[in-house]
Amino acid sequence: MTALDARTDPTTTLRFPEGFRWGTATAAYQIEGAAAEDGRTPSIWDTFSRTPGKVRNGDTGDIAADHYHRLDEDVALMRRLGVTDYRFSIAWPRVQPTGRGPAVRKGLDFYRRLADSLLEAGIRPVATLYHWDLPQELEDAGGWPHRETAYRFAEYAGIMADALGDRVATWTTLNEPWCAAFLGYGNGVHAPGRTDDLAALRAAHHLNLAHGLGARALRGALPGSAEVSLTLNLHAVRALTQSPGDLDAARRIDAVGNRIFLDPVFHGRLPEDLVRDTASVTDWSFVQDGDLEAAAAPIDSLGINYYSPSVVAAGSSESPSPWAGAERHVRFLPAPGPRTAMDWPVDADGLHELLTRLRDELPGVPLVITENGAAYDDYADPSGNVKDPERVAYLHAHLAAVHRALADGADVRGYFLWSLLDNFEWAYGYSKRFGIVHVDFATQRRTLKDSARWYAEVIARGGLAEE
């Protein structure tokens, strides 16, 4: 089927708007490898992955999918798929190894070459400045709980805008600051592995401040046509019942999971109930005059990462918990339905719920699905094929939910499938596969999975065919 045939195929029943952005997404530490080449120094994930017991099988991102050396091959794969956009992250310690001072030329050159290759392939580069790989030297100085880190991030943002502003038109400041703050400093399952509620809340605030200062730095160096964004992993939270206790549990998780970022960024304020909920942890005196105004720097779109919903009830969570101020009041329950290899429930309705909520709460703010996908136990069969019907079904359901949200008035501009490649899946190491391209990590051989071919057809059609 040619692209023209696909776009005129009468079986395409759910068409997306003209100009809808069809992309894939990756993160630097998860795919690049080359961890000690060309001036790159350790990030908190290099240190964390070398700490015994922190990452499954002792895996590290030293080689990962070797994208640093296979850039041309990977861009060719994207061109073959027909994606219009590619969302990648920049490794902060590759371009500014200590988190301070001048950039490393070879590090900048890698991202220049990536952007140039994408543009030559007709693919729009979308750069994320921070996807969790804080330079270790900045963590040693206090990390995200330390206010100075926000200012170092703004300096880094300006460096990257100066270096790539002529090639990259869309910039995201932070990816999933909730994970960086609460998994990194709250329950410690992510780097840097600290378990301190106060540190987690301080980190969340300083990430908001970093976003605002970084957005301002980008605006100061980029052309006026450039887009500046932020990506949040907002939680689709459902109360188990309509009892007061269960509803309060959902409110608490919404406060520390969602509104801790939405309110400062879009309204220049802290949620009052969050401040009350966390009073036993902090009085929030680390929030200085002008911080919330800085965090509310205008952005052009909001990125949404969604995988599954959460069901909560009154009770208590295991300790240490990432839910600062809520752990003694909330318990999480398994959601019904099929599950992925991550043991995450498959529920596309949660994505529709988030998009329509944001339609109502943030009118006029364009939305982009910056991550959505699923891990399954994929393998190459004897003929070399990788069949992943569960992933195809997952993606179809979630794209249908996006289409339904569009029909319901949500301003959704694009969809970035997570992920292009099988990769280093953080604390799970190489045991979980999210890619639509299978990677044999022993040989680095890339193989298109059935889901990749399916996605290529969706892009060519401009929508979903009948199942």
GROMACS .gro file of C-alpha atoms in nm, residues 48-455:
model
  408
   48PHE     CA    1   2.284   0.476   4.064
   49SER     CA    2   2.312   0.190   3.814
   50ARG     CA    3   2.652   0.101   3.956
   51THR     CA    4   2.513   0.080   4.309
   52PRO     CA    5   2.456  -0.288   4.397
   53GLY     CA    6   2.091  -0.384   4.412
   54LYS     CA    7   1.951  -0.070   4.251
   55VAL     CA    8   1.907  -0.193   3.892
   56ARG     CA    9   1.794  -0.539   3.788
   57ASN     CA   10   2.081  -0.769   3.690
   58GLY     CA   11   2.329  -0.489   3.761
   59ASP     CA   12   2.256  -0.340   3.418
   60THR     CA   13   2.388   0.005   3.327
   61GLY     CA   14   2.343   0.248   3.041
   62ASP     CA   15   2.710   0.226   2.942
   63ILE     CA   16   2.620   0.084   2.599
   64ALA     CA   17   2.239   0.079   2.599
   65ALA     CA   18   2.119   0.074   2.236
   66ASP     CA   19   2.449   0.230   2.120
   67HIS     CA   20   2.259   0.513   1.953
   68TYR     CA   21   2.562   0.741   1.988
   69HIS     CA   22   2.738   0.528   1.725
   70ARG     CA   23   2.427   0.420   1.531
   71LEU     CA   24   2.258   0.755   1.485
   72ASP     CA   25   2.238   0.727   1.105
   73GLU     CA   26   2.084   0.379   1.122
   74ASP     CA   27   1.823   0.493   1.372
   75VAL     CA   28   1.726   0.801   1.174
   76ALA     CA   29   1.689   0.579   0.867
   77LEU     CA   30   1.449   0.360   1.064
   78MET     CA   31   1.240   0.663   1.155
   79ARG     CA   32   1.233   0.775   0.795
   80ARG     CA   33   1.118   0.427   0.696
   81LEU     CA   34   0.833   0.452   0.946
   82GLY     CA   35   0.727   0.790   0.811
   83VAL     CA   36   0.725   0.973   1.144
   84THR     CA   37   0.693   1.349   1.117
   85ASP     CA   38   0.864   1.426   1.449
   86TYR     CA   39   1.124   1.271   1.679
   87ARG     CA   40   1.142   1.357   2.047
   88PHE     CA   41   1.489   1.298   2.192
   89SER     CA   42   1.657   1.417   2.509
   90ILE     CA   43   1.994   1.583   2.549
   91ALA     CA   44   2.232   1.433   2.802
   92TRP     CA   45   2.326   1.726   3.025
   93PRO     CA   46   2.663   1.569   3.129
   94ARG     CA   47   2.751   1.511   2.764
   95VAL     CA   48   2.738   1.881   2.680
   96GLN     CA   49   2.813   2.046   3.016
   97PRO     CA   50   2.991   1.774   3.215
   98THR     CA   51   2.998   1.942   3.556
   99GLY     CA   52   2.667   2.123   3.517
  100ARG     CA   53   2.856   2.451   3.514
  101GLY     CA   54   3.066   2.653   3.276
  102PRO     CA   55   3.131   2.614   2.904
  103ALA     CA   56   2.998   2.333   2.689
  104VAL     CA   57   3.199   2.048   2.537
  105ARG     CA   58   3.220   2.088   2.162
  106LYS     CA   59   3.203   1.716   2.080
  107GLY     CA   60   2.891   1.679   2.287
  108LEU     CA   61   2.722   1.967   2.109
  109ASP     CA   62   2.837   1.832   1.774
  110PHE     CA   63   2.660   1.501   1.837
  111TYR     CA   64   2.325   1.673   1.883
  112ARG     CA   65   2.391   1.905   1.588
  113ARG     CA   66   2.452   1.600   1.373
  114LEU     CA   67   2.137   1.432   1.505
  115ALA     CA   68   1.926   1.739   1.430
  116ASP     CA   69   2.080   1.776   1.084
  117SER     CA   70   2.017   1.409   1.004
  118LEU     CA   71   1.656   1.439   1.113
  119LEU     CA   72   1.598   1.750   0.905
  120GLU     CA   73   1.756   1.586   0.602
  121ALA     CA   74   1.515   1.294   0.651
  122GLY     CA   75   1.218   1.532   0.667
  123ILE     CA   76   1.169   1.473   1.041
  124ARG     CA   77   1.112   1.755   1.286
  125PRO     CA   78   1.356   1.748   1.585
  126VAL     CA   79   1.190   1.791   1.926
  127ALA     CA   80   1.447   1.835   2.203
  128THR     CA   81   1.397   1.762   2.572
  129LEU     CA   82   1.655   1.928   2.795
  130TYR     CA   83   1.615   1.710   3.103
  131HIS     CA   84   1.519   1.344   3.114
  132TRP     CA   85   1.658   1.262   3.459
  133ASP     CA   86   2.035   1.250   3.391
  134LEU     CA   87   2.154   1.522   3.629
  135PRO     CA   88   2.534   1.565   3.625
  136GLN     CA   89   2.665   1.383   3.930
  137GLU     CA   90   2.866   1.686   4.034
  138LEU     CA   91   2.543   1.884   4.076
  139GLU     CA   92   2.392   1.606   4.286
  140ASP     CA   93   2.703   1.608   4.502
  141ALA     CA   94   2.638   1.979   4.557
  142GLY     CA   95   2.282   1.908   4.672
  143GLY     CA   96   2.088   1.803   4.363
  144TRP     CA   97   1.733   1.914   4.295
  145PRO     CA   98   1.652   1.979   4.662
  146HIS     CA   99   1.918   2.253   4.640
  147ARG     CA  100   1.796   2.581   4.492
  148GLU     CA  101   2.113   2.649   4.296
  149THR     CA  102   2.041   2.353   4.065
  150ALA     CA  103   1.752   2.546   3.909
  151TYR     CA  104   1.987   2.826   3.810
  152ARG     CA  105   2.239   2.582   3.669
  153PHE     CA  106   1.960   2.434   3.458
  154ALA     CA  107   1.872   2.775   3.317
  155GLU     CA  108   2.236   2.827   3.219
  156TYR     CA  109   2.237   2.488   3.046
  157ALA     CA  110   1.911   2.573   2.865
  158GLY     CA  111   2.068   2.889   2.727
  159ILE     CA  112   2.374   2.697   2.608
  160MET     CA  113   2.160   2.448   2.418
  161ALA     CA  114   1.938   2.714   2.265
  162ASP     CA  115   2.246   2.895   2.136
  163ALA     CA  116   2.389   2.571   1.996
  164LEU     CA  117   2.078   2.419   1.836
  165GLY     CA  118   1.832   2.704   1.801
  166ASP     CA  119   1.891   2.723   1.426
  167ARG     CA  120   1.798   2.355   1.388
  168VAL     CA  121   1.546   2.272   1.661
  169ALA     CA  122   1.215   2.459   1.670
  170THR     CA  123   1.045   2.273   1.956
  171TRP     CA  124   1.193   2.251   2.306
  172THR     CA  125   1.074   2.077   2.621
  173THR     CA  126   1.233   2.190   2.946
  174LEU     CA  127   1.167   1.889   3.174
  175ASN     CA  128   1.036   1.538   3.130
  176GLU     CA  129   0.823   1.403   3.414
  177PRO     CA  130   0.950   1.617   3.703
  178TRP     CA  131   0.723   1.412   3.933
  179CYS     CA  132   0.944   1.107   3.875
  180ALA     CA  133   1.264   1.307   3.917
  181ALA     CA  134   1.143   1.447   4.249
  182PHE     CA  135   0.943   1.169   4.410
  183LEU     CA  136   1.100   0.851   4.272
  184GLY     CA  137   1.447   1.001   4.294
  185TYR     CA  138   1.425   1.165   4.638
  186GLY     CA  139   1.105   1.023   4.793
  187ASN     CA  140   1.107   0.644   4.774
  188GLY     CA  141   1.449   0.615   4.610
  189VAL     CA  142   1.366   0.367   4.334
  190HIS     CA  143   1.520   0.604   4.079
  191ALA     CA  144   1.845   0.798   4.084
  192PRO     CA  145   1.985   0.940   4.303
  193GLY     CA  146   1.809   0.693   4.535
  194ARG     CA  147   1.735   0.917   4.833
  195THR     CA  148   1.440   0.856   5.068
  196ASP     CA  149   1.339   1.188   5.222
  197ASP     CA  150   0.993   1.346   5.189
  198LEU     CA  151   1.125   1.694   5.253
  199ALA     CA  152   1.393   1.653   4.988
  200ALA     CA  153   1.129   1.531   4.742
  201LEU     CA  154   0.906   1.834   4.800
  202ARG     CA  155   1.199   2.072   4.776
  203ALA     CA  156   1.304   1.898   4.454
  204ALA     CA  157   0.955   1.936   4.308
  205HIS     CA  158   0.956   2.309   4.377
  206HIS     CA  159   1.304   2.361   4.237
  207LEU     CA  160   1.211   2.164   3.925
  208ASN     CA  161   0.916   2.400   3.877
  209LEU     CA  162   1.152   2.693   3.924
  210ALA     CA  163   1.402   2.536   3.683
  211HIS     CA  164   1.129   2.497   3.424
  212GLY     CA  165   1.034   2.864   3.449
  213LEU     CA  166   1.392   2.991   3.446
  214GLY     CA  167   1.479   2.751   3.165
  215ALA     CA  168   1.180   2.861   2.959
  216ARG     CA  169   1.289   3.222   3.003
  217ALA     CA  170   1.645   3.135   2.896
  218LEU     CA  171   1.514   2.954   2.588
  219ARG     CA  172   1.295   3.249   2.493
  220GLY     CA  173   1.595   3.479   2.523
  221ALA     CA  174   1.802   3.280   2.276
  222LEU     CA  175   1.555   3.122   2.033
  223PRO     CA  176   1.373   3.278   1.738
  224GLY     CA  177   1.023   3.401   1.812
  225SER     CA  178   0.874   3.112   1.614
  226ALA     CA  179   1.022   2.848   1.846
  227GLU     CA  180   0.792   2.643   2.070
  228VAL     CA  181   0.862   2.592   2.441
  229SER     CA  182   0.691   2.313   2.632
  230LEU     CA  183   0.688   2.106   2.951
  231THR     CA  184   0.608   1.734   2.978
  232LEU     CA  185   0.422   1.596   3.282
  233ASN     CA  186   0.323   1.241   3.368
  234LEU     CA  187  -0.016   1.339   3.503
  235HIS     CA  188  -0.197   1.076   3.706
  236ALA     CA  189  -0.545   0.960   3.608
  237VAL     CA  190  -0.662   0.901   3.966
  238ARG     CA  191  -0.987   0.719   4.047
  239ALA     CA  192  -1.142   0.675   4.389
  240LEU     CA  193  -1.244   0.315   4.458
  241THR     CA  194  -1.584   0.430   4.588
  242GLN     CA  195  -1.767   0.757   4.643
  243SER     CA  196  -1.710   0.735   5.020
  244PRO     CA  197  -1.559   1.049   5.180
  245GLY     CA  198  -1.240   0.863   5.270
  246ASP     CA  199  -1.182   0.729   4.918
  247LEU     CA  200  -1.260   1.063   4.758
  248ASP     CA  201  -1.016   1.232   4.995
  249ALA     CA  202  -0.751   0.975   4.899
  250ALA     CA  203  -0.798   1.065   4.531
  251ARG     CA  204  -0.777   1.437   4.617
  252ARG     CA  205  -0.450   1.387   4.804
  253ILE     CA  206  -0.288   1.199   4.515
  254ASP     CA  207  -0.414   1.458   4.268
  255ALA     CA  208  -0.252   1.729   4.482
  256VAL     CA  209   0.092   1.572   4.514
  257GLY     CA  210   0.085   1.394   4.178
  258ASN     CA  211  -0.069   1.654   3.947
  259ARG     CA  212  -0.148   1.995   4.091
  260ILE     CA  213   0.195   2.030   4.253
  261PHE     CA  214   0.309   2.107   3.897
  262LEU     CA  215  -0.005   2.230   3.722
  263ASP     CA  216  -0.085   2.503   3.973
  264PRO     CA  217   0.260   2.670   3.984
  265VAL     CA  218   0.319   2.641   3.610
  266PHE     CA  219  -0.021   2.761   3.492
  267HIS     CA  220  -0.150   2.966   3.783
  268GLY     CA  221   0.160   3.082   3.973
  269ARG     CA  222   0.044   2.931   4.303
  270LEU     CA  223   0.079   2.631   4.531
  271PRO     CA  224  -0.230   2.418   4.590
  272GLU     CA  225  -0.365   2.512   4.934
  273ASP     CA  226  -0.467   2.155   5.014
  274LEU     CA  227  -0.117   2.031   4.926
  275VAL     CA  228   0.032   2.277   5.173
  276ARG     CA  229  -0.209   2.150   5.441
  277ASP     CA  230  -0.147   1.784   5.355
  278THR     CA  231   0.230   1.824   5.385
  279ALA     CA  232   0.236   2.047   5.694
  280SER     CA  233   0.395   1.769   5.901
  281VAL     CA  234   0.683   1.758   5.649
  282THR     CA  235   0.746   2.124   5.569
  283ASP     CA  236   0.615   2.477   5.602
  284TRP     CA  237   0.726   2.545   5.241
  285SER     CA  238   0.952   2.828   5.358
  286PHE     CA  239   1.198   2.728   5.085
  287VAL     CA  240   0.959   2.891   4.834
  288GLN     CA  241   1.102   3.241   4.794
  289ASP     CA  242   0.938   3.559   4.672
  290GLY     CA  243   0.907   3.554   4.295
  291ASP     CA  244   0.953   3.177   4.258
  292LEU     CA  245   0.594   3.101   4.164
  293GLU     CA  246   0.579   3.387   3.918
  294ALA     CA  247   0.899   3.255   3.760
  295ALA     CA  248   0.757   2.902   3.740
  296ALA     CA  249   0.455   3.036   3.551
  297ALA     CA  250   0.655   3.145   3.247
  298PRO     CA  251   0.426   3.110   2.942
  299ILE     CA  252   0.460   2.793   2.735
  300ASP     CA  253   0.326   2.699   2.393
  301SER     CA  254   0.201   2.348   2.471
  302LEU     CA  255   0.182   2.090   2.747
  303GLY     CA  256   0.318   1.741   2.694
  304ILE     CA  257   0.128   1.451   2.851
  305ASN     CA  258   0.286   1.114   2.927
  306TYR     CA  259   0.028   0.844   2.997
  307TYR     CA  260   0.051   0.469   3.050
  308SER     CA  261  -0.219   0.361   3.297
  309PRO     CA  262  -0.462   0.492   3.563
  310SER     CA  263  -0.444   0.462   3.942
  311VAL     CA  264  -0.719   0.338   4.174
  312VAL     CA  265  -0.699   0.462   4.534
  313ALA     CA  266  -0.885   0.422   4.861
  314ALA     CA  267  -0.852   0.536   5.219
  315GLY     CA  268  -0.572   0.351   5.398
  316SER     CA  269  -0.194   0.369   5.404
  317SER     CA  270   0.090   0.300   5.161
  318GLU     CA  271   0.414   0.113   5.203
  319SER     CA  272   0.710   0.310   5.332
  320PRO     CA  273   0.917   0.468   5.190
  321SER     CA  274   0.648   0.612   4.965
  322PRO     CA  275   0.675   0.861   4.680
  323TRP     CA  276   0.351   1.026   4.795
  324ALA     CA  277   0.479   1.282   5.045
  325GLY     CA  278   0.204   1.382   5.285
  326ALA     CA  279  -0.036   1.117   5.154
  327GLU     CA  280   0.123   0.786   5.249
  328ARG     CA  281  -0.067   0.753   5.579
  329HIS     CA  282  -0.401   0.828   5.413
  330VAL     CA  283  -0.397   0.645   5.078
  331ARG     CA  284  -0.365   0.289   4.956
  332PHE     CA  285  -0.337   0.187   4.593
  333LEU     CA  286  -0.541  -0.098   4.451
  334PRO     CA  287  -0.496  -0.298   4.130
  335ALA     CA  288  -0.709  -0.168   3.844
  336PRO     CA  289  -0.912  -0.429   3.655
  337GLY     CA  290  -0.834  -0.552   3.306
  338PRO     CA  291  -0.534  -0.688   3.115
  339ARG     CA  292  -0.183  -0.590   3.216
  340THR     CA  293   0.145  -0.518   3.042
  341ALA     CA  294   0.482  -0.675   3.121
  342MET     CA  295   0.531  -0.389   3.368
  343ASP     CA  296   0.218  -0.516   3.548
  344TRP     CA  297   0.048  -0.190   3.455
  345PRO     CA  298  -0.324  -0.203   3.373
  346VAL     CA  299  -0.431  -0.137   3.016
  347ASP     CA  300  -0.700   0.131   3.028
  348ALA     CA  301  -0.720   0.385   2.746
  349ASP     CA  302  -1.015   0.560   2.909
  350GLY     CA  303  -0.769   0.715   3.156
  351LEU     CA  304  -0.602   0.901   2.870
  352HIS     CA  305  -0.936   1.037   2.752
  353GLU     CA  306  -1.013   1.144   3.111
  354LEU     CA  307  -0.688   1.339   3.137
  355LEU     CA  308  -0.728   1.511   2.801
  356THR     CA  309  -1.084   1.622   2.867
  357ARG     CA  310  -0.990   1.739   3.216
  358LEU     CA  311  -0.714   1.954   3.072
  359ARG     CA  312  -0.952   2.080   2.802
  360ASP     CA  313  -1.167   2.218   3.083
  361GLU     CA  314  -0.899   2.333   3.326
  362LEU     CA  315  -0.647   2.478   3.080
  363PRO     CA  316  -0.848   2.626   2.794
  364GLY     CA  317  -0.629   2.757   2.517
  365VAL     CA  318  -0.330   2.535   2.604
  366PRO     CA  319  -0.246   2.296   2.317
  367LEU     CA  320  -0.178   1.939   2.429
  368VAL     CA  321   0.065   1.681   2.290
  369ILE     CA  322   0.088   1.314   2.389
  370THR     CA  323   0.464   1.301   2.440
  371GLU     CA  324   0.479   0.940   2.563
  372ASN     CA  325   0.240   0.648   2.536
  373GLY     CA  326   0.322   0.282   2.489
  374ALA     CA  327   0.358  -0.054   2.654
  375ALA     CA  328   0.618  -0.315   2.745
  376TYR     CA  329   0.559  -0.677   2.648
  377ASP     CA  330   0.780  -0.984   2.644
  378ASP     CA  331   0.883  -0.955   2.281
  379TYR     CA  332   1.127  -1.187   2.107
  380ALA     CA  333   1.243  -1.262   1.756
  381ASP     CA  334   1.099  -1.591   1.631
  382PRO     CA  335   1.308  -1.842   1.429
  383SER     CA  336   1.227  -1.656   1.107
  384GLY     CA  337   1.346  -1.328   1.260
  385ASN     CA  338   1.002  -1.171   1.298
  386VAL     CA  339   0.887  -0.997   1.616
  387LYS     CA  340   0.512  -1.034   1.660
  388ASP     CA  341   0.359  -0.810   1.928
  389PRO     CA  342  -0.020  -0.810   1.885
  390GLU     CA  343  -0.074  -0.696   2.245
  391ARG     CA  344   0.119  -0.376   2.178
  392VAL     CA  345  -0.075  -0.313   1.857
  393ALA     CA  346  -0.400  -0.351   2.049
  394TYR     CA  347  -0.273  -0.119   2.324
  395LEU     CA  348  -0.169   0.150   2.076
  396HIS     CA  349  -0.491   0.122   1.877
  397ALA     CA  350  -0.702   0.165   2.191
  398HIS     CA  351  -0.506   0.467   2.310
  399LEU     CA  352  -0.505   0.639   1.973
  400ALA     CA  353  -0.879   0.581   1.957
  401ALA     CA  354  -0.904   0.750   2.298
  402VAL     CA  355  -0.706   1.048   2.165
  403HIS     CA  356  -0.939   1.066   1.866
  404ARG     CA  357  -1.240   1.059   2.099
  405ALA     CA  358  -1.088   1.342   2.305
  406LEU     CA  359  -1.037   1.544   1.987
  407ALA     CA  360  -1.402   1.491   1.900
  408ASP     CA  361  -1.489   1.608   2.251
  409GLY     CA  362  -1.303   1.935   2.201
  410ALA     CA  363  -0.955   1.865   2.340
  411ASP     CA  364  -0.685   2.053   2.147
  412VAL     CA  365  -0.443   1.764   2.090
  413ARG     CA  366  -0.172   1.846   1.837
  414GLY     CA  367   0.035   1.526   1.823
  415TYR     CA  368   0.118   1.177   1.947
  416PHE     CA  369   0.467   1.047   2.028
  417LEU     CA  370   0.483   0.672   2.069
  418TRP     CA  371   0.708   0.540   2.346
  419SER     CA  372   0.942   0.411   2.236
  420LEU     CA  373   1.131   0.388   1.910
  421LEU     CA  374   1.383   0.134   2.043
  422ASP     CA  375   1.402  -0.128   2.313
  423ASN     CA  376   1.627   0.036   2.570
  424PHE     CA  377   1.761   0.059   2.924
  425GLU     CA  378   1.439   0.073   3.124
  426TRP     CA  379   1.573   0.247   3.433
  427ALA     CA  380   1.559   0.028   3.746
  428TYR     CA  381   1.438  -0.266   3.533
  429GLY     CA  382   1.757  -0.262   3.327
  430TYR     CA  383   1.715  -0.448   2.998
  431SER     CA  384   1.440  -0.677   3.123
  432LYS     CA  385   1.151  -0.469   2.981
  433ARG     CA  386   1.095  -0.386   2.616
  434PHE     CA  387   0.891  -0.079   2.518
  435GLY     CA  388   1.024  -0.037   2.164
  436ILE     CA  389   0.849  -0.083   1.834
  437VAL     CA  390   1.196  -0.172   1.708
  438HIS     CA  391   1.348  -0.481   1.869
  439VAL     CA  392   1.712  -0.445   1.977
  440ASP     CA  393   1.931  -0.750   2.026
  441PHE     CA  394   2.156  -0.600   2.291
  442ALA     CA  395   2.434  -0.855   2.227
  443THR     CA  396   2.466  -0.758   1.859
  444GLN     CA  397   2.275  -0.424   1.849
  445ARG     CA  398   2.076  -0.561   1.555
  446ARG     CA  399   1.753  -0.366   1.498
  447THR     CA  400   1.436  -0.544   1.381
  448LEU     CA  401   1.103  -0.380   1.311
  449LYS     CA  402   0.829  -0.535   1.521
  450ASP     CA  403   0.481  -0.581   1.381
  451SER     CA  404   0.379  -0.275   1.584
  452ALA     CA  405   0.629  -0.063   1.389
  453ARG     CA  406   0.475  -0.167   1.059
  454TRP     CA  407   0.129  -0.105   1.202
  455TYR     CA  408   0.229   0.244   1.320
   0.00000   0.00000   0.00000
